[in-house]
XYZ file of C-alpha atoms in Angstrom:
735
model
C 0.000 0.000 0.000
C 1.357 3.461 -0.870
C 1.913 5.719 2.143
C 0.283 9.123 2.676
C 3.266 11.044 1.320
C 3.348 9.018 -1.896
C -0.384 9.502 -2.409
C -0.346 13.265 -1.946
C 2.633 13.701 -4.220
C 0.885 11.677 -6.907
C -2.131 13.933 -6.448
C 0.020 17.036 -6.954
C -0.177 18.455 -3.415
C 2.957 20.185 -2.160
C 4.356 19.849 1.352
C 3.105 23.296 2.325
C -0.353 22.584 0.900
C -0.506 19.357 2.881
C 0.349 21.247 6.066
C -2.368 23.802 5.281
C -4.921 21.009 4.790
C -4.029 19.654 8.223
C -4.567 23.131 9.664
C -8.029 23.338 8.100
C -8.996 19.862 9.311
C -7.057 20.008 12.607
C -6.012 16.440 11.872
C -4.482 14.225 9.218
C -6.645 13.898 6.084
C -7.655 10.467 4.860
C -7.158 9.315 1.280
C -10.644 10.356 0.146
C -10.188 13.835 1.589
C -6.770 14.143 -0.018
C -8.374 13.440 -3.386
C -11.021 16.080 -2.730
C -8.483 18.731 -1.762
C -6.191 17.851 -4.646
C -8.846 18.493 -7.297
C -10.259 21.621 -5.689
C -6.816 23.059 -5.012
C -5.625 22.333 -8.520
C -4.777 25.368 -10.618
C -7.810 24.683 -12.810
C -10.247 25.064 -9.892
C -8.507 27.332 -7.384
C -6.702 29.955 -9.518
C -3.995 29.934 -6.851
C -1.374 31.509 -9.124
C -3.667 34.019 -10.834
C -6.130 35.310 -8.221
C -4.046 38.316 -7.225
C -3.690 39.506 -10.841
C -7.338 38.955 -11.742
C -8.339 41.508 -9.111
C -7.198 44.193 -11.586
C -10.222 43.587 -13.816
C -13.240 45.894 -13.503
C -16.177 43.596 -12.735
C -19.098 45.916 -11.990
C -21.254 48.217 -14.049
C -24.831 49.451 -14.440
C -25.845 46.348 -16.389
C -23.959 43.732 -14.352
C -26.307 41.455 -12.415
C -23.775 38.735 -11.592
C -20.043 39.033 -11.997
C -17.214 36.544 -11.409
C -17.710 33.854 -8.768
C -20.730 32.046 -10.159
C -21.044 29.630 -13.058
C -21.445 32.443 -15.604
C -21.723 36.214 -15.822
C -25.136 37.885 -16.118
C -25.902 41.306 -17.636
C -29.217 43.153 -17.906
C -30.326 43.666 -21.529
C -33.622 45.416 -20.774
C -37.303 44.533 -20.606
C -36.672 42.176 -17.700
C -34.234 39.952 -19.616
C -30.579 39.133 -19.180
C -27.705 37.760 -21.234
C -25.655 35.020 -19.578
C -22.215 34.095 -20.942
C -18.913 32.403 -20.169
C -15.814 31.057 -21.944
C -13.609 28.179 -20.778
C -10.712 26.102 -22.034
C -10.461 22.400 -22.807
C -6.902 22.442 -24.083
C -5.236 19.447 -22.466
C -8.094 16.988 -23.111
C -8.218 18.071 -26.762
C -4.492 17.462 -27.145
C -4.975 13.842 -26.050
C -8.403 13.026 -27.522
C -9.457 15.843 -29.871
C -13.046 14.801 -30.582
C -14.138 14.164 -26.992
C -11.902 16.921 -25.645
C -13.663 19.502 -27.803
C -17.131 17.963 -27.459
C -17.020 17.918 -23.666
C -15.631 21.445 -23.665
C -18.785 22.502 -25.506
C -20.960 20.411 -23.181
C -19.317 21.869 -20.089
C -19.718 25.498 -21.086
C -23.302 24.773 -22.106
C -24.117 23.554 -18.589
C -22.586 26.696 -17.074
C -25.242 28.696 -18.905
C -28.427 26.751 -18.250
C -27.289 26.188 -14.648
C -28.096 29.881 -14.161
C -31.602 29.397 -15.575
C -30.803 30.702 -19.072
C -31.578 29.047 -22.380
C -28.388 28.716 -24.444
C -28.722 30.589 -27.750
C -25.226 30.545 -29.273
C -21.809 28.913 -29.210
C -18.503 30.537 -30.195
C -15.004 29.098 -30.168
C -11.386 30.204 -30.309
C -8.925 27.600 -31.590
C -5.160 27.353 -32.041
C -3.228 24.604 -33.806
C 0.173 23.936 -35.241
C 0.666 24.387 -38.973
C -1.427 22.074 -41.122
C 1.461 20.711 -43.179
C 1.806 18.273 -40.254
C -0.374 15.145 -40.317
C -0.600 15.241 -36.512
C -1.924 18.816 -36.608
C -4.458 17.931 -39.288
C -5.667 15.068 -37.072
C -6.110 17.388 -34.089
C -7.744 20.099 -36.204
C -10.199 17.702 -37.837
C -11.053 16.019 -34.528
C -11.648 19.257 -32.646
C -13.844 20.727 -35.378
C -15.824 17.474 -35.540
C -16.222 17.422 -31.753
C -17.503 21.002 -31.616
C -19.997 20.349 -34.394
C -20.930 16.928 -33.085
C -22.000 18.219 -29.677
C -23.341 21.636 -30.656
C -25.407 20.380 -33.578
C -26.987 17.599 -31.513
C -28.093 19.840 -28.635
C -29.656 22.317 -31.038
C -27.591 25.398 -30.192
C -26.071 27.281 -33.160
C -22.312 27.770 -33.436
C -22.247 31.282 -34.834
C -18.715 32.674 -34.634
C -15.115 31.948 -33.778
C -11.493 32.334 -34.753
C -8.669 29.959 -35.683
C -4.930 30.594 -35.884
C -2.000 28.358 -36.694
C 1.463 28.680 -35.149
C 4.232 26.112 -34.551
C 4.071 26.635 -30.769
C 0.575 25.087 -30.643
C 1.558 21.933 -32.525
C 1.242 19.534 -29.589
C -0.697 21.848 -27.274
C -3.730 23.066 -29.215
C -6.032 25.610 -27.613
C -9.748 24.851 -27.552
C -11.684 27.683 -25.914
C -15.470 27.315 -25.948
C -17.925 30.141 -25.271
C -21.680 29.992 -24.784
C -24.287 32.759 -24.577
C -27.753 32.357 -23.114
C -30.859 34.470 -22.529
C -33.356 34.403 -19.668
C -35.940 36.456 -17.777
C -34.115 38.087 -14.864
C -36.657 36.679 -12.428
C -35.548 33.165 -13.370
C -31.945 33.650 -12.191
C -30.869 30.830 -9.892
C -27.488 30.580 -8.190
C -25.303 27.669 -7.157
C -26.054 27.890 -3.434
C -27.056 25.137 -1.024
C -29.285 27.163 1.281
C -32.090 26.154 3.628
C -31.531 23.644 6.426
C -33.269 20.383 5.590
C -33.453 21.037 1.854
C -32.618 18.022 -0.257
C -29.432 17.535 -2.270
C -30.383 15.891 -5.557
C -28.166 14.512 -8.329
C -29.651 14.375 -11.832
C -28.638 13.274 -15.293
C -26.061 10.738 -16.363
C -24.783 7.896 -14.202
C -21.341 8.328 -12.650
C -18.427 6.392 -14.123
C -14.658 6.453 -14.184
C -14.270 8.788 -17.164
C -12.603 12.083 -16.419
C -11.102 11.051 -13.088
C -8.258 13.439 -12.376
C -9.272 15.745 -15.222
C -8.646 19.020 -13.403
C -5.328 17.768 -12.055
C -4.343 16.693 -15.574
C -5.290 20.186 -16.801
C -3.081 21.760 -14.112
C 0.229 20.285 -15.202
C 2.414 20.458 -18.281
C 1.911 17.990 -21.097
C 4.762 15.702 -22.025
C 5.608 12.954 -24.463
C 4.014 10.535 -21.988
C 0.678 12.368 -21.738
C -1.076 9.802 -23.908
C -1.365 7.683 -20.752
C -3.688 10.371 -19.348
C -6.407 9.551 -21.902
C -8.691 8.192 -19.099
C -8.693 11.728 -17.625
C -10.594 12.912 -20.718
C -14.345 12.997 -20.237
C -16.826 11.387 -22.631
C -19.879 13.379 -23.669
C -23.419 12.397 -24.668
C -25.022 15.364 -26.468
C -28.426 13.698 -26.754
C -28.568 13.252 -22.985
C -27.216 16.798 -22.695
C -30.192 18.106 -24.674
C -32.619 16.318 -22.355
C -30.808 17.779 -19.361
C -31.187 21.310 -20.746
C -34.928 20.929 -21.121
C -35.477 19.211 -17.780
C -33.372 21.746 -15.866
C -34.989 24.775 -17.483
C -38.456 23.334 -16.830
C -37.547 22.757 -13.177
C -36.201 26.297 -12.827
C -39.159 27.878 -14.642
C -41.608 26.057 -12.360
C -39.730 27.105 -9.224
C -38.896 23.550 -8.194
C -35.253 24.178 -7.239
C -33.601 26.754 -4.980
C -30.027 26.122 -6.113
C -28.395 24.588 -9.186
C -24.795 23.578 -9.887
C -23.455 21.619 -12.818
C -20.894 18.867 -12.324
C -17.872 19.748 -14.432
C -14.265 19.956 -13.267
C -13.758 18.094 -9.948
C -17.232 16.556 -10.299
C -19.316 15.956 -7.209
C -16.596 17.328 -4.914
C -16.800 20.723 -6.602
C -20.594 20.826 -6.715
C -21.020 19.915 -3.040
C -18.321 22.149 -1.596
C -18.954 25.214 -3.779
C -22.723 25.255 -3.210
C -22.243 24.846 0.532
C -19.456 27.430 0.697
C -21.429 30.064 -1.215
C -24.406 29.630 1.127
C -22.394 29.302 4.352
C -24.080 25.970 5.003
C -23.208 22.306 5.381
C -24.191 19.226 3.398
C -24.500 15.554 4.280
C -24.675 12.958 1.490
C -24.686 9.170 1.038
C -22.541 7.947 -1.853
C -24.452 4.656 -1.938
C -27.299 6.633 -3.513
C -25.228 7.869 -6.467
C -26.306 6.033 -9.660
C -23.158 4.339 -10.993
C -22.157 3.004 -14.395
C -19.495 0.796 -12.864
C -19.634 -1.417 -9.788
C -17.436 -1.100 -6.719
C -16.236 2.457 -7.280
C -14.492 3.697 -4.142
C -15.556 6.970 -2.540
C -12.667 8.981 -3.969
C -13.502 7.949 -7.539
C -17.181 8.793 -7.138
C -16.364 12.180 -5.658
C -13.833 13.296 -8.288
C -15.292 11.612 -11.393
C -15.979 14.117 -14.153
C -18.633 12.096 -15.945
C -20.588 14.509 -18.094
C -24.222 15.611 -18.260
C -24.822 15.738 -14.497
C -26.447 18.422 -12.348
C -26.846 19.014 -8.615
C -30.075 20.571 -7.344
C -31.048 21.959 -3.958
C -34.739 21.157 -3.490
C -37.320 21.884 -0.809
C -38.741 18.519 0.373
C -42.297 19.322 -0.699
C -41.123 19.977 -4.255
C -39.307 16.675 -4.714
C -42.284 14.854 -6.184
C -43.028 17.400 -8.941
C -39.286 17.536 -9.718
C -39.267 13.752 -10.068
C -42.173 14.010 -12.502
C -40.268 16.499 -14.650
C -37.202 14.265 -14.873
C -39.303 11.156 -15.431
C -40.896 12.922 -18.394
C -37.444 13.593 -19.845
C -36.326 10.009 -19.050
C -33.470 11.118 -16.801
C -32.144 9.675 -13.539
C -32.785 11.574 -10.324
C -31.348 10.584 -6.935
C -31.647 12.196 -3.511
C -28.140 12.078 -2.036
C -28.696 13.895 1.235
C -29.634 17.219 2.757
C -28.464 20.709 3.653
C -27.323 21.114 7.269
C -26.651 24.005 9.625
C -22.929 23.405 10.001
C -20.335 24.366 7.427
C -18.998 20.882 6.790
C -19.515 18.605 3.823
C -19.927 15.139 5.326
C -19.788 12.148 3.005
C -20.847 8.635 3.938
C -20.428 5.334 2.146
C -21.554 1.982 3.466
C -22.823 3.659 6.608
C -19.420 5.090 7.501
C -18.116 8.645 7.230
C -15.457 8.670 4.495
C -14.922 12.426 4.382
C -15.736 15.418 6.576
C -14.323 18.689 5.275
C -15.091 22.363 5.955
C -16.738 23.551 2.720
C -14.991 26.917 2.668
C -11.570 25.380 3.233
C -11.829 23.159 0.189
C -13.787 25.466 -2.148
C -12.000 28.690 -1.226
C -9.156 27.840 1.083
C -6.409 27.083 -1.403
C -3.267 29.155 -0.911
C -2.788 32.262 -3.045
C 0.638 32.311 -4.631
C 2.584 35.346 -5.779
C 5.027 33.894 -8.296
C 8.235 35.580 -9.288
C 8.000 37.718 -12.394
C 10.855 38.364 -14.792
C 11.003 39.838 -18.288
C 12.069 37.094 -20.728
C 15.488 37.351 -22.329
C 14.015 37.318 -25.841
C 11.731 40.296 -25.253
C 14.078 43.246 -25.782
C 15.886 41.521 -28.630
C 12.683 40.951 -30.617
C 11.267 44.358 -29.654
C 14.363 46.038 -31.078
C 13.820 44.515 -34.511
C 12.592 47.077 -37.049
C 10.616 45.390 -39.857
C 11.188 48.372 -42.165
C 14.858 47.461 -42.358
C 13.700 44.653 -44.644
C 13.228 45.568 -48.306
C 9.625 46.149 -49.411
C 7.916 43.419 -51.452
C 8.326 43.675 -55.212
C 4.884 42.328 -56.146
C 1.984 43.524 -53.992
C -0.542 41.448 -55.946
C 1.328 38.290 -55.000
C 1.629 39.417 -51.366
C -2.095 40.074 -51.009
C -2.944 36.698 -52.546
C -0.470 35.017 -50.183
C -2.104 36.663 -47.187
C -5.623 35.819 -48.330
C -4.531 32.219 -48.802
C -2.674 31.891 -45.495
C -4.124 29.497 -42.914
C -4.696 32.381 -40.498
C -6.648 34.655 -42.856
C -8.201 32.319 -45.428
C -11.938 31.663 -45.388
C -12.939 29.277 -42.595
C -16.049 28.163 -44.462
C -14.777 24.563 -44.477
C -14.947 24.745 -40.676
C -18.228 26.519 -40.077
C -20.079 24.552 -42.723
C -19.694 21.634 -40.306
C -21.547 23.609 -37.647
C -25.274 24.300 -37.643
C -25.371 28.071 -37.270
C -29.071 28.533 -38.138
C -30.793 26.127 -35.728
C -33.440 27.901 -33.577
C -33.794 30.393 -36.481
C -32.665 33.357 -34.355
C -29.350 33.869 -36.145
C -29.420 37.245 -37.873
C -25.740 37.258 -38.810
C -23.643 34.109 -38.646
C -20.008 33.162 -39.282
C -17.883 35.304 -41.566
C -18.642 38.769 -40.240
C -16.971 40.882 -37.598
C -19.457 39.584 -35.030
C -22.415 37.227 -34.950
C -25.876 38.601 -34.213
C -28.653 36.639 -32.478
C -32.206 37.977 -32.215
C -33.740 38.038 -28.724
C -37.327 37.349 -29.712
C -38.783 38.250 -26.335
C -37.502 41.834 -26.475
C -37.155 42.635 -30.173
C -33.476 43.433 -29.557
C -30.433 41.410 -30.549
C -27.132 40.318 -29.059
C -23.887 40.686 -30.979
C -20.946 38.510 -29.966
C -17.345 37.971 -30.958
C -14.225 36.208 -29.735
C -10.711 37.517 -30.385
C -7.064 37.195 -29.429
C -3.610 37.264 -31.019
C -0.852 35.192 -29.459
C 1.872 36.714 -31.656
C 1.106 40.185 -30.378
C 1.212 38.998 -26.769
C 4.455 37.103 -27.290
C 6.094 40.267 -28.595
C 4.430 42.648 -26.125
C 1.967 41.098 -23.661
C 0.757 44.455 -22.332
C -0.128 45.789 -25.767
C -1.329 42.348 -26.833
C -3.809 42.111 -23.957
C -5.034 45.619 -24.676
C -5.411 44.886 -28.384
C -7.448 41.724 -27.685
C -10.054 43.705 -25.754
C -10.091 46.481 -28.351
C -10.472 44.056 -31.253
C -13.322 42.105 -29.643
C -15.305 45.205 -28.685
C -14.556 46.958 -31.992
C -16.086 43.996 -33.811
C -19.292 44.566 -31.847
C -19.206 48.284 -32.582
C -18.876 47.583 -36.312
C -22.224 45.779 -35.999
C -23.684 48.779 -34.160
C -23.827 46.969 -30.811
C -22.970 48.473 -27.429
C -20.477 46.221 -25.597
C -22.076 45.201 -22.275
C -19.504 42.759 -20.915
C -16.634 40.447 -21.679
C -15.511 37.019 -20.565
C -11.938 35.896 -21.024
C -9.901 32.724 -21.344
C -6.255 33.316 -20.428
C -4.037 30.633 -21.974
C -0.429 30.636 -20.763
C 2.471 28.344 -19.954
C 3.741 27.324 -16.521
C 3.161 30.221 -14.056
C 5.918 28.914 -11.805
C 8.403 30.111 -14.444
C 9.073 33.822 -13.835
C 9.130 34.625 -17.569
C 5.688 33.088 -18.077
C 4.203 34.847 -15.076
C 5.592 38.152 -16.361
C 3.732 37.564 -19.625
C 0.557 36.800 -17.680
C 0.814 39.863 -15.427
C 1.505 42.218 -18.321
C -1.340 40.835 -20.447
C -3.831 41.167 -17.588
C -2.681 44.749 -16.947
C -3.200 45.611 -20.610
C -6.625 44.002 -20.712
C -7.698 45.735 -17.508
C -6.585 49.131 -18.831
C -8.612 48.626 -22.020
C -11.694 47.469 -20.109
C -11.529 50.522 -17.845
C -11.131 52.930 -20.767
C -13.931 51.352 -22.801
C -16.250 50.947 -19.781
C -16.631 47.216 -20.351
C -16.766 44.962 -17.257
C -15.296 41.471 -17.050
C -18.109 39.252 -15.748
C -16.343 35.901 -15.742
C -13.731 33.791 -17.399
C -11.124 31.095 -17.074
C -7.358 30.821 -16.614
C -5.570 27.956 -18.356
C -1.970 27.568 -17.214
C 0.597 24.847 -17.903
C 0.106 24.935 -21.664
C 3.529 23.461 -22.334
C 4.849 20.294 -23.918
C 8.249 19.027 -22.870
C 9.014 22.456 -21.337
C 8.133 24.397 -24.527
C 5.348 26.906 -23.881
C 2.682 28.229 -26.233
C 2.497 31.921 -27.037
C 0.771 33.813 -24.216
C -2.759 33.794 -25.596
C -5.496 35.773 -23.831
C -8.786 35.291 -25.647
C -11.623 37.764 -25.182
C -15.273 36.909 -25.692
C -17.395 40.055 -25.951
C -21.181 40.491 -25.925
C -23.015 43.588 -27.081
C -26.583 44.845 -27.226
C -28.206 45.903 -30.491
C -31.466 47.790 -30.013
C -32.696 47.055 -33.522
C -31.460 43.932 -35.352
C -32.337 45.490 -38.706
C -29.741 48.207 -38.111
C -26.781 45.835 -37.823
C -23.595 46.632 -39.666
C -22.088 44.168 -42.138
C -18.704 43.672 -43.741
C -19.779 43.505 -47.383
C -19.622 46.413 -49.799
C -23.202 46.871 -50.944
C -23.772 48.967 -54.066
C -21.938 50.371 -57.083
C -20.888 53.959 -56.479
C -20.794 53.778 -52.681
C -17.884 55.749 -51.274
C -15.190 53.867 -49.351
C -13.894 55.656 -46.239
C -11.314 54.903 -43.583
C -12.103 56.000 -40.041
C -9.738 56.271 -37.126
C -6.135 55.971 -36.163
C -2.911 56.230 -38.051
C -0.746 54.157 -35.695
C 0.685 51.297 -37.761
C 3.288 48.602 -37.290
C 4.583 45.591 -39.172
C 5.812 44.132 -35.859
C 4.102 40.801 -35.274
C 2.119 41.317 -38.473
C 0.696 38.739 -40.809
C 2.866 40.168 -43.584
C 6.043 39.593 -41.593
C 4.969 36.046 -40.718
C 3.628 34.974 -44.125
C 6.088 36.750 -46.426
C 9.245 36.596 -44.303
C 8.616 33.701 -41.915
C 9.483 35.993 -39.019
C 7.807 36.849 -35.712
C 9.506 39.960 -34.337
C 9.099 43.689 -33.723
C 6.401 45.268 -31.587
C 2.698 45.576 -32.331
C 1.300 49.073 -32.667
C 0.679 51.210 -29.597
C -2.904 51.798 -28.504
C -4.507 55.176 -27.820
C -7.440 54.031 -25.685
C -9.204 57.396 -25.815
C -9.110 57.293 -29.604
C -10.272 53.676 -29.586
C -13.324 54.669 -27.576
C -14.109 57.588 -29.894
C -13.819 55.365 -32.972
C -16.109 52.716 -31.494
C -18.656 55.305 -30.343
C -18.683 56.798 -33.845
C -19.023 53.415 -35.533
C -22.050 52.493 -33.440
C -23.742 55.798 -34.200
C -23.083 55.592 -37.943
C -24.471 52.062 -38.111
C -27.510 52.740 -35.944
C -28.451 55.894 -37.857
C -28.026 54.013 -41.152
C -25.452 56.457 -42.449
C -23.113 53.677 -43.589
C -23.798 50.737 -45.884
C -21.018 48.596 -44.426
C -18.457 48.630 -41.625
C -15.429 46.386 -41.139
C -12.601 46.709 -38.637
C -8.972 46.471 -39.725
C -6.972 43.729 -38.044
C -4.504 41.118 -39.358
C -3.304 41.975 -42.855
C -4.147 45.647 -42.480
C -5.970 47.848 -44.967
C -5.387 45.731 -48.078
C -6.811 42.559 -46.527
C -9.776 44.438 -45.020
C -10.656 45.923 -48.410
C -10.355 42.512 -50.062
C -12.687 40.986 -47.450
C -15.275 43.735 -48.026
C -15.085 43.086 -51.774
C -15.335 39.305 -51.463
C -18.283 39.380 -49.087
C -20.163 41.839 -51.263
C -19.024 40.303 -54.563
C -18.181 43.837 -55.567
C -14.844 45.409 -56.426
C -13.458 48.807 -55.488
C -11.024 51.435 -56.731
C -9.196 53.222 -53.935
C -6.173 55.402 -53.254
C -4.063 55.063 -50.148
C -4.179 58.002 -47.743
C -1.477 60.516 -48.607
C 1.568 59.626 -46.535
C 5.338 59.740 -46.547
C 5.435 56.216 -45.124
C 6.393 53.130 -47.057
C 3.665 51.612 -49.166
C 3.932 48.136 -47.616
C 3.378 49.661 -44.158
C 0.280 51.551 -45.300
C -1.071 48.547 -47.206
C -0.384 45.775 -44.703
C 0.571 47.510 -41.465
C -1.577 46.580 -38.498
C -2.872 48.910 -35.821
C -5.909 49.564 -33.622
C -8.817 51.974 -33.896
C -9.385 51.692 -37.670
C -12.591 50.855 -39.526
C -13.430 50.780 -43.239
C -16.963 51.956 -44.029
C -18.905 52.545 -47.213
C -21.512 55.313 -47.590
C -23.878 56.710 -50.165
C -22.417 59.874 -51.726
C -25.293 61.947 -50.402
C -24.474 60.879 -46.824
C -20.784 61.738 -46.973
C -21.159 65.246 -45.571
C -23.178 64.116 -42.535
C -20.781 61.220 -41.906
C -17.768 63.517 -42.114
C -19.396 66.031 -39.764
C -20.056 63.354 -37.146
C -16.481 62.079 -37.458
C -15.110 65.592 -36.965
C -17.389 66.210 -33.992
C -16.321 62.893 -32.498
C -12.613 63.626 -32.880
C -12.051 60.843 -35.423
C -10.040 61.274 -38.621
C -11.803 60.350 -41.864
C -10.050 59.544 -45.150
C -11.966 59.234 -48.413
C -10.327 56.296 -50.186
C -12.394 55.709 -53.313
C -15.486 53.997 -54.699
C -17.011 50.527 -54.589
C -17.935 48.912 -57.892
C -16.828 46.666 -60.717
C -15.193 43.270 -60.463
C -11.637 44.294 -59.553
C -9.945 45.567 -56.402
C -7.566 48.342 -57.434
C -5.389 50.038 -54.839
C -3.314 53.010 -55.979
C -0.804 55.282 -54.309
C -0.650 58.813 -55.725
C -2.218 57.436 -58.926
C 0.464 54.734 -59.125
C -1.109 51.238 -59.283
C -0.027 48.943 -56.451
C -2.663 46.194 -56.500
C -5.078 45.100 -59.198
C -6.822 41.767 -58.635
C -10.113 40.413 -59.899
C -12.687 39.033 -57.521
C -12.116 35.589 -59.030
C -8.381 35.755 -58.344
C -8.972 36.720 -54.743
C -11.700 34.102 -54.279
C -9.464 31.372 -55.590
C -6.781 32.251 -53.035
C -9.211 32.871 -50.176
C -11.804 30.131 -50.394
C -10.167 26.827 -51.237
C -7.336 26.488 -48.725
C -8.884 24.233 -46.088
C -10.878 22.119 -48.497
C -7.693 21.473 -50.461
C -5.555 20.472 -47.482
C -8.198 18.651 -45.399
C -10.085 16.653 -48.026
């Protein structure tokens, strides 16, 4: 038999953590309790290395109903309704078993939403892979995409937006970040609290098995060449059962049959019991013999930390048990009364008539130590920051460069991906994949929600402060291009090992940049997820903060779109003039180099540009609006042409800067719009009043994109030439 020290080391508990557990318990923990503490004090559940930094985020605002600390964030969208949203990672499981890793990531984030009483209305995702010339990367890419579609399509929730990037650093550690948005009447909000002495503790949904045991611990350590052995830590999802669980839970909440709800995700029953008790300041007593099992003779520790999917915990008043049983019988789901809420603050677990665990709820759900890791600027940082891309000679053929960018894995059309997702189910999708943001109609209010997800690991690798800032600006700017007011963000912070000072420096700087942008743009952070230890054999991914943003659109018919609309419309450029080729798509695709610094951000200008964009869209002064991001002005113009199947003839703004910088330089606070000639004067007046520069570039029309500089032709490509480069990349390499 292994001794106590061997067990705790295998479970990932340090010597100091073990001593702290003994302080909480005032005795030696038993093996079952050690397992409970190990999963709840894992990085995945406790945020022990990140809590101090996350306090920088603004989390309150006039629309915020529920901020961080619950299963999902909640914001008021008017008329008695709320939007509920959250993003989380499933990186490590997807690296080992891509289909189930991605599918259960979708299933897990789905439960976070309907746990609050909201009906899920949309999925989004943010994905990172190695380059697709590798068979292993193609396998991961194909499996993840299939898993997202397989779960989302079956539960009947549309997958409406996302982003995908490809870099060598993600080759064996892909990032799979799943976001879900839901809608509910505010009066239906239910929290994950186990209140009310004598109330029943009820487990519903799937039977408990051995899948996913140790999942959160697995997610809180670096991957290695031996990680394949951790495949049993990957959960297995059942989307058809998940759909039944949505309907049964929402019916129970709507009928007032439950006083508290908590899904069973990471750390399984241990998390659900201790978090609900801790939030309510109560105790819980349960009998494990009552847990429906898929496998015989599971010991207490396995039952308590199993991460079997599609399970929910309810707190139920005794007199409402019978009607709750009728609801779940109707949906053909298991329901088991495990125990009751008690006055004390302990979670007491029995099996076979004996107490197998007795732990203070607050000590296990909130008592993990808070670490303050060392922080040190990486050696590479100043060297790469000192590189000046303009020391390289300019490209000789701008037509070829633009086609290369349009055909790069990062920028090419992702239609091959989103065609595998059902983005129209529920028939509320007003604008689906391919735009700056997706738009979902909220039928009950006549309004709509816009949503986007954005991040750029290259930027953050080269300058994490600016990179974090740019991620927030890009996500909210996408909403503003649709005319939507950003009402909140959720983030997924993907980094390497925080115990390495260089990695923690990246994390700290990125969070500082994000927080500064959120403050300036008046956008609260209402929830999120930190994913550390994204390393394989000591090689870390790029620091990759991903921002999911949700905005409110008063009138869905007034949404902005990317596509140029009509012949003769004027093409304008709004906003900033801060450009850089540092970390740009041009530098990566044309030169195979990641170096330099991304452009600086003027947050006051960013806010003015976004405010102006929303007003222009809402007052129908513009026919289209599209933000400039990777690939700069030339790529943005090409995307507007391709989406509208309409060419354009434009001149670059007069400048003494190099043409490749103006064409392909990347920078914040810039939006391309098209307007009717008769609306130019009013548009220009609003831009001037708003303190935003406006450049008249040219005219939409014809079947060719022509970009000139002082009447000198730089780019001339037909729509067919651009389509051929843009649309066939993934179909060619994946089929």
